[in-house]
Amino acid sequence: MMDMAIHGLVLIGLLISAGMIWHFRNLLSAAISFGVFSFLLSLEFLILQAPDVAIAEAAIGAGLTTAIFVIAIRATENETEADAE
């Protein structure tokens, strides 16, 4: 019974974080929300007894991809900062 409650909470968290990714206009916030989504997805894989897939999702999806997105977003200029100069 407790396992089903945790499973449901993770699924609700996945839906909320996916909605947050779609809703945010700030790319940095969207990238961080994507990292949260990937982390919750790795938890879901762990609950479904696929630890190898969960480790790969946590390392690549939540870790590396989010870091690459954040580095790429920070390397580009913000439109409002470019217009002010």
Short mmCIF file of N, CA and C in Angstrom, two decimals:
data_model
loop_
_atom_site.label_atom_id
_atom_site.label_comp_id
_atom_site.label_asym_id
_atom_site.label_seq_id
_atom_site.Cartn_x
_atom_site.Cartn_y
_atom_site.Cartn_z
N MET A 1 0.82 -1.19 0.00
CA MET A 1 0.00 0.00 0.00
C MET A 1 0.87 1.26 0.00
N MET A 2 1.92 1.25 0.81
CA MET A 2 2.81 2.40 0.87
C MET A 2 3.55 2.59 -0.46
N ASP A 3 3.86 1.47 -1.11
CA ASP A 3 4.55 1.53 -2.40
C ASP A 3 3.68 2.21 -3.44
N MET A 4 2.39 1.94 -3.43
CA MET A 4 1.48 2.57 -4.39
C MET A 4 1.35 4.07 -4.12
N ALA A 5 1.40 4.47 -2.85
CA ALA A 5 1.32 5.90 -2.53
C ALA A 5 2.56 6.63 -3.03
N ILE A 6 3.72 6.04 -2.84
CA ILE A 6 4.96 6.65 -3.33
C ILE A 6 4.96 6.71 -4.86
N HIS A 7 4.48 5.63 -5.47
CA HIS A 7 4.38 5.57 -6.93
C HIS A 7 3.47 6.69 -7.44
N GLY A 8 2.34 6.88 -6.79
CA GLY A 8 1.41 7.95 -7.19
C GLY A 8 2.00 9.33 -7.00
N LEU A 9 2.72 9.55 -5.90
CA LEU A 9 3.34 10.85 -5.65
C LEU A 9 4.40 11.17 -6.69
N VAL A 10 5.17 10.16 -7.08
CA VAL A 10 6.20 10.38 -8.10
C VAL A 10 5.55 10.70 -9.45
N LEU A 11 4.47 10.01 -9.77
CA LEU A 11 3.78 10.29 -11.04
C LEU A 11 3.16 11.69 -11.04
N ILE A 12 2.60 12.11 -9.92
CA ILE A 12 2.06 13.47 -9.83
C ILE A 12 3.19 14.49 -9.94
N GLY A 13 4.33 14.20 -9.32
CA GLY A 13 5.49 15.08 -9.44
C GLY A 13 5.99 15.18 -10.86
N LEU A 14 5.94 14.07 -11.61
CA LEU A 14 6.33 14.09 -13.02
C LEU A 14 5.41 15.01 -13.82
N LEU A 15 4.12 14.91 -13.58
CA LEU A 15 3.17 15.76 -14.30
C LEU A 15 3.36 17.23 -13.95
N ILE A 16 3.58 17.52 -12.68
CA ILE A 16 3.77 18.91 -12.26
C ILE A 16 5.06 19.48 -12.84
N SER A 17 6.14 18.71 -12.79
CA SER A 17 7.41 19.22 -13.32
C SER A 17 7.36 19.37 -14.84
N ALA A 18 6.63 18.50 -15.54
CA ALA A 18 6.47 18.67 -16.98
C ALA A 18 5.67 19.93 -17.29
N GLY A 19 4.66 20.20 -16.49
CA GLY A 19 3.91 21.44 -16.67
C GLY A 19 4.75 22.67 -16.38
N MET A 20 5.63 22.57 -15.40
CA MET A 20 6.51 23.70 -15.08
C MET A 20 7.50 23.96 -16.22
N ILE A 21 7.99 22.90 -16.85
CA ILE A 21 8.90 23.07 -17.99
C ILE A 21 8.20 23.82 -19.10
N TRP A 22 6.96 23.46 -19.36
CA TRP A 22 6.19 24.09 -20.43
C TRP A 22 5.81 25.53 -20.07
N HIS A 23 5.57 25.80 -18.81
CA HIS A 23 5.07 27.10 -18.37
C HIS A 23 6.16 28.17 -18.29
N PHE A 24 7.37 27.82 -17.86
CA PHE A 24 8.42 28.81 -17.63
C PHE A 24 8.87 29.46 -18.94
N ARG A 25 9.03 30.78 -18.91
CA ARG A 25 9.60 31.52 -20.04
C ARG A 25 11.11 31.66 -19.88
N ASN A 26 11.59 31.68 -18.65
CA ASN A 26 13.02 31.77 -18.37
C ASN A 26 13.65 30.41 -18.67
N LEU A 27 14.63 30.39 -19.56
CA LEU A 27 15.22 29.12 -19.98
C LEU A 27 15.97 28.42 -18.86
N LEU A 28 16.59 29.18 -17.98
CA LEU A 28 17.32 28.58 -16.87
C LEU A 28 16.36 27.85 -15.93
N SER A 29 15.23 28.47 -15.65
CA SER A 29 14.22 27.81 -14.81
C SER A 29 13.68 26.56 -15.48
N ALA A 30 13.48 26.61 -16.78
CA ALA A 30 12.99 25.44 -17.51
C ALA A 30 14.02 24.32 -17.50
N ALA A 31 15.30 24.66 -17.61
CA ALA A 31 16.35 23.64 -17.59
C ALA A 31 16.43 22.97 -16.22
N ILE A 32 16.29 23.75 -15.16
CA ILE A 32 16.32 23.17 -13.82
C ILE A 32 15.08 22.30 -13.59
N SER A 33 13.94 22.73 -14.10
CA SER A 33 12.73 21.91 -14.01
C SER A 33 12.89 20.61 -14.79
N PHE A 34 13.62 20.67 -15.90
CA PHE A 34 13.90 19.46 -16.65
C PHE A 34 14.78 18.50 -15.85
N GLY A 35 15.72 19.05 -15.08
CA GLY A 35 16.54 18.22 -14.21
C GLY A 35 15.71 17.54 -13.14
N VAL A 36 14.75 18.27 -12.58
CA VAL A 36 13.84 17.69 -11.58
C VAL A 36 13.00 16.58 -12.22
N PHE A 37 12.52 16.83 -13.44
CA PHE A 37 11.75 15.81 -14.16
C PHE A 37 12.57 14.55 -14.38
N SER A 38 13.83 14.71 -14.80
CA SER A 38 14.69 13.56 -15.03
C SER A 38 14.98 12.80 -13.74
N PHE A 39 15.17 13.53 -12.64
CA PHE A 39 15.40 12.88 -11.36
C PHE A 39 14.18 12.08 -10.92
N LEU A 40 12.98 12.66 -11.06
CA LEU A 40 11.75 11.93 -10.71
C LEU A 40 11.55 10.73 -11.62
N LEU A 41 11.93 10.86 -12.89
CA LEU A 41 11.83 9.73 -13.80
C LEU A 41 12.77 8.60 -13.39
N SER A 42 13.95 8.96 -12.91
CA SER A 42 14.87 7.92 -12.43
C SER A 42 14.32 7.24 -11.18
N LEU A 43 13.64 8.01 -10.31
CA LEU A 43 12.98 7.39 -9.16
C LEU A 43 11.87 6.43 -9.61
N GLU A 44 11.15 6.81 -10.63
CA GLU A 44 10.09 5.95 -11.16
C GLU A 44 10.67 4.64 -11.70
N PHE A 45 11.79 4.73 -12.40
CA PHE A 45 12.44 3.51 -12.89
C PHE A 45 12.90 2.63 -11.73
N LEU A 46 13.36 3.26 -10.67
CA LEU A 46 13.79 2.51 -9.50
C LEU A 46 12.60 1.80 -8.83
N ILE A 47 11.47 2.48 -8.75
CA ILE A 47 10.27 1.88 -8.18
C ILE A 47 9.81 0.70 -9.05
N LEU A 48 9.97 0.84 -10.36
CA LEU A 48 9.57 -0.23 -11.28
C LEU A 48 10.61 -1.34 -11.38
N GLN A 49 11.60 -1.33 -10.48
CA GLN A 49 12.64 -2.36 -10.36
C GLN A 49 13.51 -2.47 -11.61
N ALA A 50 13.94 -1.31 -12.11
CA ALA A 50 14.89 -1.26 -13.21
C ALA A 50 16.06 -0.38 -12.76
N PRO A 51 16.91 -0.90 -11.85
CA PRO A 51 17.97 -0.04 -11.29
C PRO A 51 19.02 0.40 -12.30
N ASP A 52 19.30 -0.43 -13.30
CA ASP A 52 20.30 -0.04 -14.30
C ASP A 52 19.81 1.14 -15.13
N VAL A 53 18.54 1.14 -15.49
CA VAL A 53 17.97 2.24 -16.25
C VAL A 53 17.88 3.48 -15.36
N ALA A 54 17.57 3.30 -14.08
CA ALA A 54 17.46 4.42 -13.15
C ALA A 54 18.81 5.10 -12.97
N ILE A 55 19.88 4.33 -12.87
CA ILE A 55 21.21 4.91 -12.71
C ILE A 55 21.61 5.67 -13.98
N ALA A 56 21.32 5.10 -15.14
CA ALA A 56 21.64 5.77 -16.40
C ALA A 56 20.84 7.07 -16.54
N GLU A 57 19.57 7.04 -16.19
CA GLU A 57 18.73 8.25 -16.28
C GLU A 57 19.21 9.32 -15.30
N ALA A 58 19.58 8.91 -14.11
CA ALA A 58 20.07 9.88 -13.13
C ALA A 58 21.38 10.51 -13.58
N ALA A 59 22.27 9.70 -14.11
CA ALA A 59 23.59 10.21 -14.51
C ALA A 59 23.50 11.06 -15.77
N ILE A 60 22.84 10.56 -16.79
CA ILE A 60 22.80 11.26 -18.07
C ILE A 60 21.70 12.32 -18.08
N GLY A 61 20.48 11.92 -17.73
CA GLY A 61 19.34 12.84 -17.82
C GLY A 61 19.38 13.95 -16.80
N ALA A 62 19.46 13.58 -15.53
CA ALA A 62 19.40 14.58 -14.47
C ALA A 62 20.73 15.29 -14.29
N GLY A 63 21.83 14.61 -14.51
CA GLY A 63 23.13 15.20 -14.26
C GLY A 63 23.74 15.90 -15.45
N LEU A 64 24.15 15.13 -16.42
CA LEU A 64 24.93 15.66 -17.54
C LEU A 64 24.12 16.58 -18.45
N THR A 65 22.92 16.15 -18.84
CA THR A 65 22.12 16.96 -19.75
C THR A 65 21.72 18.29 -19.13
N THR A 66 21.34 18.26 -17.86
CA THR A 66 20.98 19.51 -17.19
C THR A 66 22.19 20.44 -17.10
N ALA A 67 23.34 19.90 -16.79
CA ALA A 67 24.55 20.72 -16.72
C ALA A 67 24.89 21.33 -18.07
N ILE A 68 24.75 20.57 -19.14
CA ILE A 68 25.02 21.10 -20.48
C ILE A 68 24.03 22.20 -20.83
N PHE A 69 22.74 22.01 -20.51
CA PHE A 69 21.74 23.04 -20.76
C PHE A 69 22.05 24.32 -20.01
N VAL A 70 22.41 24.20 -18.74
CA VAL A 70 22.70 25.39 -17.92
C VAL A 70 23.93 26.11 -18.46
N ILE A 71 24.96 25.38 -18.83
CA ILE A 71 26.17 26.01 -19.38
C ILE A 71 25.87 26.70 -20.70
N ALA A 72 25.07 26.08 -21.55
CA ALA A 72 24.72 26.68 -22.84
C ALA A 72 23.86 27.93 -22.66
N ILE A 73 22.93 27.89 -21.73
CA ILE A 73 22.07 29.05 -21.49
C ILE A 73 22.88 30.21 -20.93
N ARG A 74 23.79 29.91 -20.01
CA ARG A 74 24.60 30.99 -19.42
C ARG A 74 25.59 31.56 -20.43
N ALA A 75 25.97 30.78 -21.45
CA ALA A 75 26.93 31.26 -22.44
C ALA A 75 26.29 32.19 -23.47
N THR A 76 24.97 32.15 -23.59
CA THR A 76 24.30 33.02 -24.54
C THR A 76 23.90 34.31 -23.86
N GLU A 77 23.71 35.37 -24.66
CA GLU A 77 23.31 36.66 -24.12
C GLU A 77 21.80 36.69 -23.93
N ASN A 78 21.37 37.38 -22.90
CA ASN A 78 19.96 37.61 -22.66
C ASN A 78 19.51 38.76 -23.55
N GLU A 79 18.34 38.66 -24.16
CA GLU A 79 17.87 39.70 -25.07
C GLU A 79 17.72 41.06 -24.40
N THR A 80 17.25 41.06 -23.15
CA THR A 80 17.06 42.33 -22.45
C THR A 80 18.40 42.97 -22.13
N GLU A 81 19.44 42.19 -21.82
CA GLU A 81 20.76 42.75 -21.57
C GLU A 81 21.38 43.28 -22.84
N ALA A 82 21.16 42.61 -23.99
CA ALA A 82 21.72 43.06 -25.25
C ALA A 82 21.04 44.34 -25.71
N ASP A 83 19.74 44.50 -25.45
CA ASP A 83 19.03 45.71 -25.85
C ASP A 83 19.42 46.92 -25.00
N ALA A 84 19.80 46.69 -23.74
CA ALA A 84 20.16 47.79 -22.84
C ALA A 84 21.48 48.43 -23.23
N GLU A 85 22.36 47.69 -23.87
CA GLU A 85 23.67 48.22 -24.23
C GLU A 85 23.62 48.91 -25.52
#
